[in-house]
Amino acid sequence: MADAWLDMTPEGSWPWEGLVPGPQLAAAVAGVDPRDLPGQARVSLLAARESLVGWAQMLAADAMVATADAVADAVTDAHGLTTLQEGWIADELAAAVHVAPSTALARLTTARALTVDFPSIGQAVSEGQLTMSQARAITESLNSLGVRRDESGRRLTESVLDQILPTADSYPPARLRERVRTAVVAIAPDQAAQARKRTVREQTQVNFFTDAEVGTAYLGIRGSGVDILALRNAVRDRAGSMQSLDLDADRTSGQWQVAALLTALGLLPTGMPASAADAAGADADPPAPIGIGVQVVMDLPTALGLAENPAVIPGYGPVDPELAQQLACDGEWRRWVTDPIDGHLLDDGDRRFPGARLRRFIKARDPRCDMPPCGRVARTDADHTPAYRDTHTTSAATMSTACATHNRTRDDAGWVAEGEGRWRSPLGRIYQTRRHQPLPVQTSPDLVATDDSDPPPF
Ligand SMILES: [Zn+2]
């Protein structure tokens, strides 16, 4: 569930609580020694001081844009130059803040995005609702829409922001980037499909170089995301089944994957310790089907061809509807269909040890470790939250996902799962996680699904 989380701790009575970032808040936190405070209040002070960082960064951004404008005016007036303007601006800014000119330009780009192009995002940073990293995740993912407008003349970026901003504060930057990209595909699906085809054509290539000194060589392939993802999964699957034929072989998992590729092409590995599995692998007939274990998640109307909404490949990101419909027709891709209204998968099961079907459902519904800041997807399993000793029930409603580390250690560390995505930290802060949407839906601001009684969609 921990795609996102919010701090729900009730406000205390510390002098900085309830103040918006600004000189008054700065004065309230400046002289405080956090070591004099109990743990929970230290978290509160930390959050207040962090919000001042965003406020100060926006003040600097404003000054940076104004300075750049002044340089532009100066060099244009004196020399009539226009083409070198950005270079002069970069030099002036870089000299002032002691960074490389390229860094100065990157900072200026962000500053312009937050003050000129998307002032509502800049204001959210200034007011402490978003961090600078969250703001950058949003603006950078909006770039591809450029200045396109809808029929009524409204900029498409504005429509995306209307959907994203109300819940943006609860998402870490990586999840936020994915949500914005999905919204961008949703609002301009044809453009996304065209851009994908062009980029795939331009960037598909095979690279090879050798490092004879240490006896290795590198072969890198870049191509359409769905093809390379399917290939990677097929190589891993094949490597895993070859390894299971010869568990004693002196090979790393990387070597098994190279062996899987070689034998699939009818070649025998000679640069690594021999294994009887190679011959078995080379003789395997027919080769393992490509695409096993690769999923594409789309909503029902798109699966039926009635709508053009974006789809998501878990672990990869959003894809445009044209490609999604191609994949849905391809029997080798496993297709999940979600509720078009809330984007959630639904409920199942009622036993102490989750059955295979319930476990599979839990991992599909909550792919990430549920501990608020963790979000791991590797090495996770279905887990009772709250603990089984507190509920004595096993169902989708009392379970979520935990990574191996947190499953083992979180009780000792003092993290308490209170159920329905509510967590208490060792210092007593309360966090509420948001339920994962396999296919992000932007119009559902509820923190968690309140109705778990719907029948499962399968
Ligand atoms: Zn974890």
Coordinates of C-alpha atoms and ligand atoms in Angstrom, one line a residue:
M1 CA 0.0 0.0 0.0
A2 CA 2.8 2.3 0.6
D3 CA 2.9 4.1 -2.7
A4 CA 2.2 7.2 -0.7
W5 CA 1.7 8.3 2.8
L6 CA 0.6 11.4 4.8
D7 CA 1.6 12.5 8.3
M8 CA -1.7 12.4 10.3
T9 CA -0.2 13.2 13.7
P10 CA -2.4 15.7 15.5
E11 CA -0.9 19.1 15.9
G12 CA 0.8 19.8 19.2
S13 CA 1.3 23.1 21.0
W14 CA 4.9 23.8 19.9
P15 CA 5.3 27.4 18.9
W16 CA 6.2 26.6 15.3
E17 CA 3.2 24.3 14.7
G18 CA 0.5 25.8 12.5
L19 CA 2.8 28.5 11.1
V20 CA 3.2 28.8 7.3
P21 CA 6.8 29.0 6.0
G22 CA 8.1 32.6 6.3
P23 CA 10.0 34.9 8.5
Q24 CA 7.7 34.2 11.5
L25 CA 8.3 30.4 11.3
A26 CA 12.0 31.0 10.7
A27 CA 12.2 33.0 14.0
A28 CA 10.1 30.4 15.8
V29 CA 12.5 27.5 14.9
A30 CA 15.8 29.3 14.8
G31 CA 16.8 29.3 18.4
V32 CA 15.4 25.8 19.3
D33 CA 17.8 23.1 20.2
P34 CA 16.2 19.8 19.0
R35 CA 18.1 17.9 21.6
D36 CA 16.0 19.6 24.3
L37 CA 12.8 18.1 22.8
P38 CA 11.1 14.7 23.1
G39 CA 11.5 12.5 20.0
Q40 CA 8.0 13.2 18.5
A41 CA 8.5 17.0 18.7
R42 CA 11.9 16.6 17.1
V43 CA 10.1 15.2 14.0
S44 CA 7.7 18.1 14.1
L45 CA 10.6 20.6 14.3
L46 CA 12.4 18.7 11.4
A47 CA 9.3 19.0 9.2
A48 CA 9.0 22.7 10.0
R49 CA 12.6 23.4 9.2
E50 CA 12.3 21.4 6.0
S51 CA 9.4 23.5 4.9
L52 CA 11.6 26.5 5.3
V53 CA 14.1 25.0 2.9
G54 CA 11.5 25.0 0.2
W55 CA 10.4 28.5 1.0
A56 CA 14.0 29.7 0.8
Q57 CA 14.7 27.8 -2.4
M58 CA 11.7 29.6 -4.0
L59 CA 13.1 32.9 -2.9
A60 CA 16.4 32.0 -4.6
A61 CA 14.5 30.8 -7.7
D62 CA 12.7 34.1 -8.0
A63 CA 16.0 36.0 -7.7
M64 CA 17.7 33.7 -10.2
V65 CA 15.0 34.3 -12.9
A66 CA 15.1 38.0 -12.3
T67 CA 18.9 38.0 -12.6
A68 CA 18.7 36.0 -15.8
D69 CA 16.3 38.6 -17.2
A70 CA 18.7 41.4 -16.3
V71 CA 21.6 39.6 -18.1
A72 CA 19.4 39.1 -21.1
D73 CA 18.5 42.8 -21.2
A74 CA 22.1 43.8 -20.7
V75 CA 23.7 41.7 -23.4
T76 CA 21.0 42.4 -25.9
D77 CA 21.3 46.1 -25.4
A78 CA 25.0 46.4 -25.5
H79 CA 25.9 43.9 -28.3
G80 CA 22.6 43.1 -30.0
L81 CA 23.4 39.4 -29.3
T82 CA 20.6 36.9 -29.0
T83 CA 22.0 33.5 -29.8
L84 CA 24.6 33.5 -27.1
Q85 CA 22.3 34.9 -24.4
E86 CA 21.9 31.7 -22.5
G87 CA 25.7 31.3 -22.4
W88 CA 26.1 34.8 -20.9
I89 CA 23.3 34.1 -18.4
A90 CA 24.9 30.8 -17.4
D91 CA 28.2 32.5 -16.8
E92 CA 26.8 35.3 -14.7
L93 CA 24.7 32.9 -12.5
A94 CA 27.5 30.3 -12.3
A95 CA 30.0 33.0 -11.1
A96 CA 27.6 34.2 -8.5
V97 CA 26.6 30.8 -6.9
H98 CA 29.9 28.9 -7.6
V99 CA 28.7 26.1 -9.7
A100 CA 29.5 24.9 -13.3
P101 CA 27.6 26.9 -16.0
S102 CA 25.7 23.8 -17.0
T103 CA 24.5 23.4 -13.4
A104 CA 23.5 27.0 -13.3
L105 CA 21.4 26.6 -16.5
A106 CA 19.7 23.5 -15.1
R107 CA 18.8 25.4 -11.9
L108 CA 17.5 28.3 -14.0
T109 CA 15.3 25.9 -16.0
T110 CA 13.7 24.6 -12.8
A111 CA 13.4 28.1 -11.4
R112 CA 11.6 29.3 -14.6
A113 CA 9.3 26.3 -14.5
L114 CA 8.3 27.0 -10.9
T115 CA 7.9 30.8 -11.2
V116 CA 6.9 31.5 -14.8
D117 CA 5.4 28.3 -16.4
F118 CA 3.8 26.6 -13.4
P119 CA 3.5 29.2 -10.6
S120 CA 0.9 27.0 -8.7
I121 CA 3.6 24.4 -8.2
G122 CA 6.1 27.0 -7.0
Q123 CA 3.6 28.4 -4.6
A124 CA 3.0 24.9 -3.1
V125 CA 6.8 24.6 -2.5
S126 CA 6.9 28.1 -1.0
E127 CA 4.0 27.2 1.3
G128 CA 5.7 23.9 2.4
Q129 CA 3.1 21.6 0.8
L130 CA 5.6 20.2 -1.7
T131 CA 9.3 19.6 -1.5
M132 CA 11.6 20.8 -4.3
S133 CA 12.2 17.2 -5.4
Q134 CA 8.4 16.6 -5.7
A135 CA 8.0 19.8 -7.7
R136 CA 10.8 18.9 -10.1
A137 CA 9.3 15.4 -10.6
I138 CA 6.1 17.1 -11.7
T139 CA 7.5 19.8 -14.0
E140 CA 10.0 17.5 -15.7
S141 CA 7.3 15.0 -16.5
L142 CA 5.1 17.7 -17.9
N143 CA 7.7 18.8 -20.5
S144 CA 6.5 16.5 -23.3
L145 CA 3.1 18.4 -23.4
G146 CA 4.9 21.6 -24.4
V147 CA 2.4 24.4 -25.0
R148 CA -0.4 22.3 -26.4
R149 CA -3.9 23.4 -25.7
D150 CA -7.3 21.7 -25.8
E151 CA -10.3 22.9 -28.0
S152 CA -11.2 25.6 -25.4
G153 CA -7.7 27.0 -25.6
R154 CA -6.7 25.8 -22.1
R155 CA -3.2 24.5 -21.8
L156 CA -3.1 20.7 -21.4
T157 CA -0.5 21.0 -18.6
E158 CA -3.1 22.9 -16.6
S159 CA -5.5 20.0 -16.9
V160 CA -2.9 17.6 -15.7
L161 CA -2.0 19.8 -12.7
D162 CA -5.7 20.0 -11.7
Q163 CA -5.6 16.2 -11.4
I164 CA -2.1 15.8 -9.8
L165 CA -1.8 18.6 -7.3
P166 CA -4.6 17.8 -4.8
T167 CA -2.8 14.6 -3.7
A168 CA 0.8 15.3 -4.8
D169 CA 2.1 16.0 -1.3
S170 CA 1.7 12.3 -0.2
Y171 CA 3.8 10.8 -3.0
P172 CA 7.5 10.4 -3.1
P173 CA 9.1 11.9 -6.3
A174 CA 9.4 8.6 -8.2
R175 CA 5.7 7.6 -7.7
L176 CA 4.7 11.2 -8.6
R177 CA 6.7 11.1 -11.8
E178 CA 4.8 7.9 -12.8
R179 CA 1.4 9.5 -12.0
V180 CA 2.2 12.6 -14.0
R181 CA 3.4 10.5 -17.0
T182 CA 0.2 8.5 -16.8
A183 CA -1.9 11.6 -16.8
V184 CA 0.1 13.0 -19.7
V185 CA -0.5 9.8 -21.8
A186 CA -4.2 10.0 -20.8
I187 CA -4.6 13.6 -22.0
A188 CA -2.7 13.2 -25.3
P189 CA -2.7 9.4 -26.2
D190 CA -2.1 9.9 -29.9
Q191 CA 0.9 12.1 -29.3
A192 CA 2.3 9.7 -26.8
A193 CA 2.0 6.8 -29.3
Q194 CA 3.7 8.8 -32.0
A195 CA 6.5 9.9 -29.7
R196 CA 7.0 6.3 -28.6
K197 CA 7.3 5.0 -32.1
R198 CA 9.7 7.8 -33.1
T199 CA 11.9 7.3 -30.0
V200 CA 12.0 3.6 -30.3
R201 CA 13.1 3.9 -34.0
E202 CA 15.8 6.4 -33.2
Q203 CA 17.1 4.8 -30.0
T204 CA 17.0 1.1 -30.9
Q205 CA 20.6 -0.1 -31.1
V206 CA 23.1 -2.7 -30.0
N207 CA 26.4 -1.6 -28.4
F208 CA 29.4 -3.7 -28.0
F209 CA 32.8 -3.1 -26.4
T210 CA 35.6 -5.2 -25.0
D211 CA 37.8 -5.1 -22.0
A212 CA 40.5 -7.5 -23.0
E213 CA 42.6 -6.5 -20.0
V214 CA 40.2 -8.3 -17.6
G215 CA 38.8 -10.8 -20.1
T216 CA 35.2 -9.5 -20.4
A217 CA 33.1 -7.8 -23.1
Y218 CA 29.9 -5.9 -23.0
L219 CA 26.8 -6.3 -25.2
G220 CA 24.0 -3.8 -24.5
I221 CA 20.7 -3.7 -26.4
R222 CA 18.3 -0.9 -26.2
G223 CA 14.9 -1.1 -27.9
S224 CA 11.2 -0.9 -27.3
G225 CA 10.5 -1.1 -23.6
V226 CA 8.0 -3.9 -23.9
D227 CA 10.3 -6.1 -26.1
I228 CA 13.3 -5.6 -23.8
L229 CA 11.2 -6.2 -20.7
A230 CA 9.8 -9.4 -22.2
L231 CA 13.4 -10.5 -23.2
R232 CA 14.8 -9.8 -19.7
N233 CA 12.0 -11.9 -18.1
A234 CA 12.5 -14.7 -20.6
V235 CA 16.3 -14.7 -19.9
R236 CA 15.7 -14.8 -16.2
D237 CA 13.1 -17.6 -16.4
R238 CA 15.4 -19.6 -18.6
A239 CA 18.4 -19.0 -16.4
G240 CA 16.3 -20.1 -13.4
S241 CA 15.2 -23.4 -14.9
M242 CA 18.7 -24.2 -16.2
Q243 CA 20.2 -23.5 -12.7
S244 CA 17.6 -25.8 -11.2
L245 CA 19.0 -28.6 -13.3
D246 CA 22.5 -28.2 -11.9
L247 CA 22.4 -26.6 -8.4
D248 CA 26.1 -27.4 -7.7
A249 CA 27.5 -25.6 -10.7
D250 CA 30.0 -22.9 -9.8
R251 CA 28.2 -20.0 -11.5
T252 CA 26.8 -16.7 -10.5
S253 CA 23.2 -15.6 -11.4
G254 CA 24.8 -13.3 -14.0
Q255 CA 26.7 -16.2 -15.6
W256 CA 23.5 -18.3 -15.6
Q257 CA 21.7 -15.5 -17.5
V258 CA 24.5 -15.3 -20.1
A259 CA 24.4 -19.1 -20.4
A260 CA 20.6 -18.9 -20.9
L261 CA 21.0 -16.4 -23.8
L262 CA 23.8 -18.4 -25.5
T263 CA 22.0 -21.7 -25.3
A264 CA 18.8 -20.2 -26.6
L265 CA 20.7 -19.2 -29.7
G266 CA 22.2 -22.7 -30.1
L267 CA 25.7 -21.7 -28.7
L268 CA 27.5 -23.4 -25.8
P269 CA 29.0 -21.3 -23.1
T270 CA 32.8 -21.8 -23.1
G271 CA 34.0 -18.8 -21.0
M272 CA 32.6 -20.1 -17.7
P273 CA 32.7 -23.3 -15.6
A274 CA 30.9 -26.1 -17.6
S275 CA 27.5 -27.4 -16.7
A276 CA 25.4 -30.3 -17.8
A277 CA 22.4 -27.8 -17.9
D278 CA 23.9 -26.2 -21.0
A279 CA 23.3 -29.2 -23.2
A280 CA 19.8 -29.6 -21.8
G281 CA 19.2 -25.9 -22.4
A282 CA 20.5 -26.0 -25.9
D283 CA 18.3 -29.0 -26.7
A284 CA 15.2 -27.5 -25.1
D285 CA 12.5 -27.5 -27.8
P286 CA 10.6 -25.4 -28.2
P287 CA 12.3 -22.4 -26.5
A288 CA 10.5 -20.9 -23.6
P289 CA 7.8 -18.5 -24.8
I290 CA 8.8 -14.8 -24.6
G291 CA 6.8 -12.6 -22.2
I292 CA 6.0 -15.0 -19.4
G293 CA 5.2 -13.2 -16.2
V294 CA 4.9 -9.8 -17.9
Q295 CA 1.8 -7.9 -17.0
V296 CA -0.1 -5.0 -18.5
V297 CA -2.7 -3.3 -16.4
M298 CA -5.6 -1.5 -18.1
D299 CA -9.1 -0.5 -17.2
L300 CA -12.1 -2.4 -18.6
P301 CA -13.3 0.2 -21.2
T302 CA -9.8 0.3 -22.7
A303 CA -9.5 -3.5 -22.7
L304 CA -12.8 -3.6 -24.6
G305 CA -11.6 -1.0 -27.1
L306 CA -14.3 1.4 -25.9
A307 CA -11.9 4.0 -24.4
E308 CA -8.3 5.2 -24.9
N309 CA -6.9 5.4 -21.4
P310 CA -3.3 4.7 -20.6
A311 CA -2.2 1.4 -19.2
V312 CA 0.6 0.5 -16.9
I313 CA 3.3 -2.2 -17.0
P314 CA 4.3 -2.8 -13.4
G315 CA 8.0 -2.1 -12.9
Y316 CA 8.2 -0.2 -16.1
G317 CA 5.6 2.6 -16.2
P318 CA 2.7 3.9 -18.2
V319 CA 2.2 3.0 -21.9
D320 CA -0.1 4.6 -24.4
P321 CA -3.5 2.8 -25.2
E322 CA -2.5 1.8 -28.8
L323 CA 0.4 -0.3 -27.5
A324 CA -1.7 -1.5 -24.5
Q325 CA -4.4 -2.9 -26.8
Q326 CA -1.7 -4.6 -28.9
L327 CA -0.3 -6.3 -25.8
A328 CA -3.8 -7.2 -24.5
C329 CA -4.4 -9.2 -27.7
D330 CA -1.0 -10.9 -27.4
G331 CA -1.6 -14.2 -25.4
E332 CA 1.8 -14.0 -23.8
W333 CA 1.1 -10.9 -21.9
R334 CA -0.9 -11.4 -18.7
R335 CA -3.6 -8.8 -18.6
W336 CA -5.1 -7.3 -15.5
V337 CA -8.3 -5.3 -15.7
T338 CA -9.1 -2.7 -13.0
D339 CA -12.2 -0.8 -11.9
P340 CA -12.3 2.4 -14.1
I341 CA -13.7 4.4 -11.2
D342 CA -11.2 3.8 -8.4
G343 CA -8.4 1.8 -10.1
H344 CA -8.3 -0.8 -7.3
L345 CA -8.2 -4.5 -7.3
L346 CA -10.7 -6.1 -4.9
D347 CA -11.2 -8.6 -2.0
D348 CA -10.8 -12.3 -1.3
G349 CA -10.2 -15.1 1.3
D350 CA -10.4 -15.9 5.1
R351 CA -7.6 -18.2 6.6
R352 CA -4.7 -17.9 9.0
F353 CA -2.1 -18.9 6.4
P354 CA -3.0 -17.2 3.2
G355 CA -3.8 -19.6 0.4
A356 CA -1.9 -19.2 -2.9
R357 CA -4.8 -17.3 -4.5
L358 CA -5.1 -14.8 -1.6
R359 CA -1.3 -14.3 -1.5
R360 CA -1.3 -13.7 -5.2
F361 CA -4.1 -11.2 -4.8
I362 CA -2.4 -9.4 -1.9
K363 CA 0.8 -9.0 -3.8
A364 CA -1.1 -7.7 -6.9
R365 CA -3.1 -5.3 -4.8
D366 CA -0.2 -4.1 -2.7
P367 CA 3.0 -4.7 -4.6
R368 CA 5.1 -2.5 -2.3
C369 CA 6.2 -3.1 1.3
D370 CA 3.5 -1.3 3.4
M371 CA 5.9 0.5 5.8
P372 CA 5.4 4.1 4.8
P373 CA 8.9 5.0 3.6
C374 CA 9.9 1.6 2.2
G375 CA 8.2 0.8 -1.0
R376 CA 10.4 -2.2 -1.9
V377 CA 8.8 -4.6 -4.5
A378 CA 11.6 -7.3 -4.4
R379 CA 11.5 -10.1 -1.8
T380 CA 8.1 -9.3 -0.4
D381 CA 5.3 -11.5 0.9
A382 CA 1.8 -11.2 2.2
D383 CA 1.7 -10.2 5.9
H384 CA -0.8 -9.6 8.7
T385 CA -1.3 -5.8 9.4
P386 CA -2.2 -5.4 12.2
A387 CA -0.5 -8.5 13.7
Y388 CA -2.5 -11.8 13.6
R389 CA -2.5 -11.9 17.5
D390 CA -4.6 -8.7 17.4
T391 CA -7.2 -9.7 14.8
H392 CA -7.2 -13.5 14.6
T393 CA -8.4 -13.2 11.0
T394 CA -6.7 -13.8 7.7
S395 CA -8.4 -11.9 4.8
A396 CA -7.5 -9.3 2.2
A397 CA -8.8 -6.7 4.7
T398 CA -6.3 -7.6 7.4
M399 CA -3.3 -8.2 5.2
S400 CA -0.8 -6.2 3.1
T401 CA 2.7 -6.7 1.8
A402 CA 6.0 -6.6 3.8
C403 CA 9.5 -6.8 2.6
A404 CA 11.7 -9.5 4.2
T405 CA 13.6 -6.9 6.2
H406 CA 10.6 -5.1 7.7
N407 CA 8.6 -8.2 8.2
R408 CA 11.4 -9.4 10.5
T409 CA 12.5 -6.2 12.2
R410 CA 9.7 -3.7 12.4
D411 CA 8.1 -4.9 15.7
D412 CA 11.5 -4.7 17.4
A413 CA 12.1 -1.3 16.0
G414 CA 8.7 -0.1 17.4
W415 CA 6.7 0.4 14.2
V416 CA 3.1 -0.5 14.8
A417 CA 0.6 -1.4 12.1
E418 CA -2.8 -0.2 13.3
G419 CA -4.6 -1.5 10.2
E420 CA -6.1 0.0 7.1
G421 CA -2.8 1.5 6.2
R422 CA -2.3 3.4 9.5
W423 CA 1.2 3.3 11.1
R424 CA 2.7 4.6 14.3
S425 CA 6.4 5.3 14.2
P426 CA 8.8 4.6 17.0
L427 CA 8.7 8.3 17.9
G428 CA 4.9 8.3 18.0
R429 CA 4.1 9.9 14.6
I430 CA 1.0 8.7 12.8
Y431 CA 1.2 8.0 9.1
Q432 CA -1.6 7.0 6.7
T433 CA -0.6 5.2 3.5
R434 CA -2.6 5.3 0.3
R435 CA -3.8 2.1 -1.3
H436 CA -1.8 1.3 -4.5
Q437 CA -3.7 1.8 -7.8
P438 CA -2.4 -0.7 -10.3
L439 CA -3.5 1.8 -12.9
P440 CA -3.2 5.3 -11.5
V441 CA -6.6 7.1 -11.5
Q442 CA -6.3 10.8 -10.8
T443 CA -9.8 11.6 -9.7
S444 CA -9.9 9.5 -6.5
P445 CA -8.6 11.6 -3.5
D446 CA -9.8 9.2 -0.8
L447 CA -6.9 7.9 1.3
V448 CA -8.1 4.3 1.3
A449 CA -11.0 2.4 -0.1
T450 CA -13.7 2.4 2.5
D451 CA -15.8 -0.3 0.9
D452 CA -14.1 -3.7 0.8
S453 CA -17.3 -5.7 0.2
D454 CA -17.3 -5.6 -3.6
P455 CA -16.9 -9.0 -5.2
P456 CA -13.5 -9.8 -6.8
P457 CA -13.3 -9.1 -10.5
F458 CA -12.2 -12.7 -11.4
Ligands
ZN1 ZN 10.0 -2.7 3.8

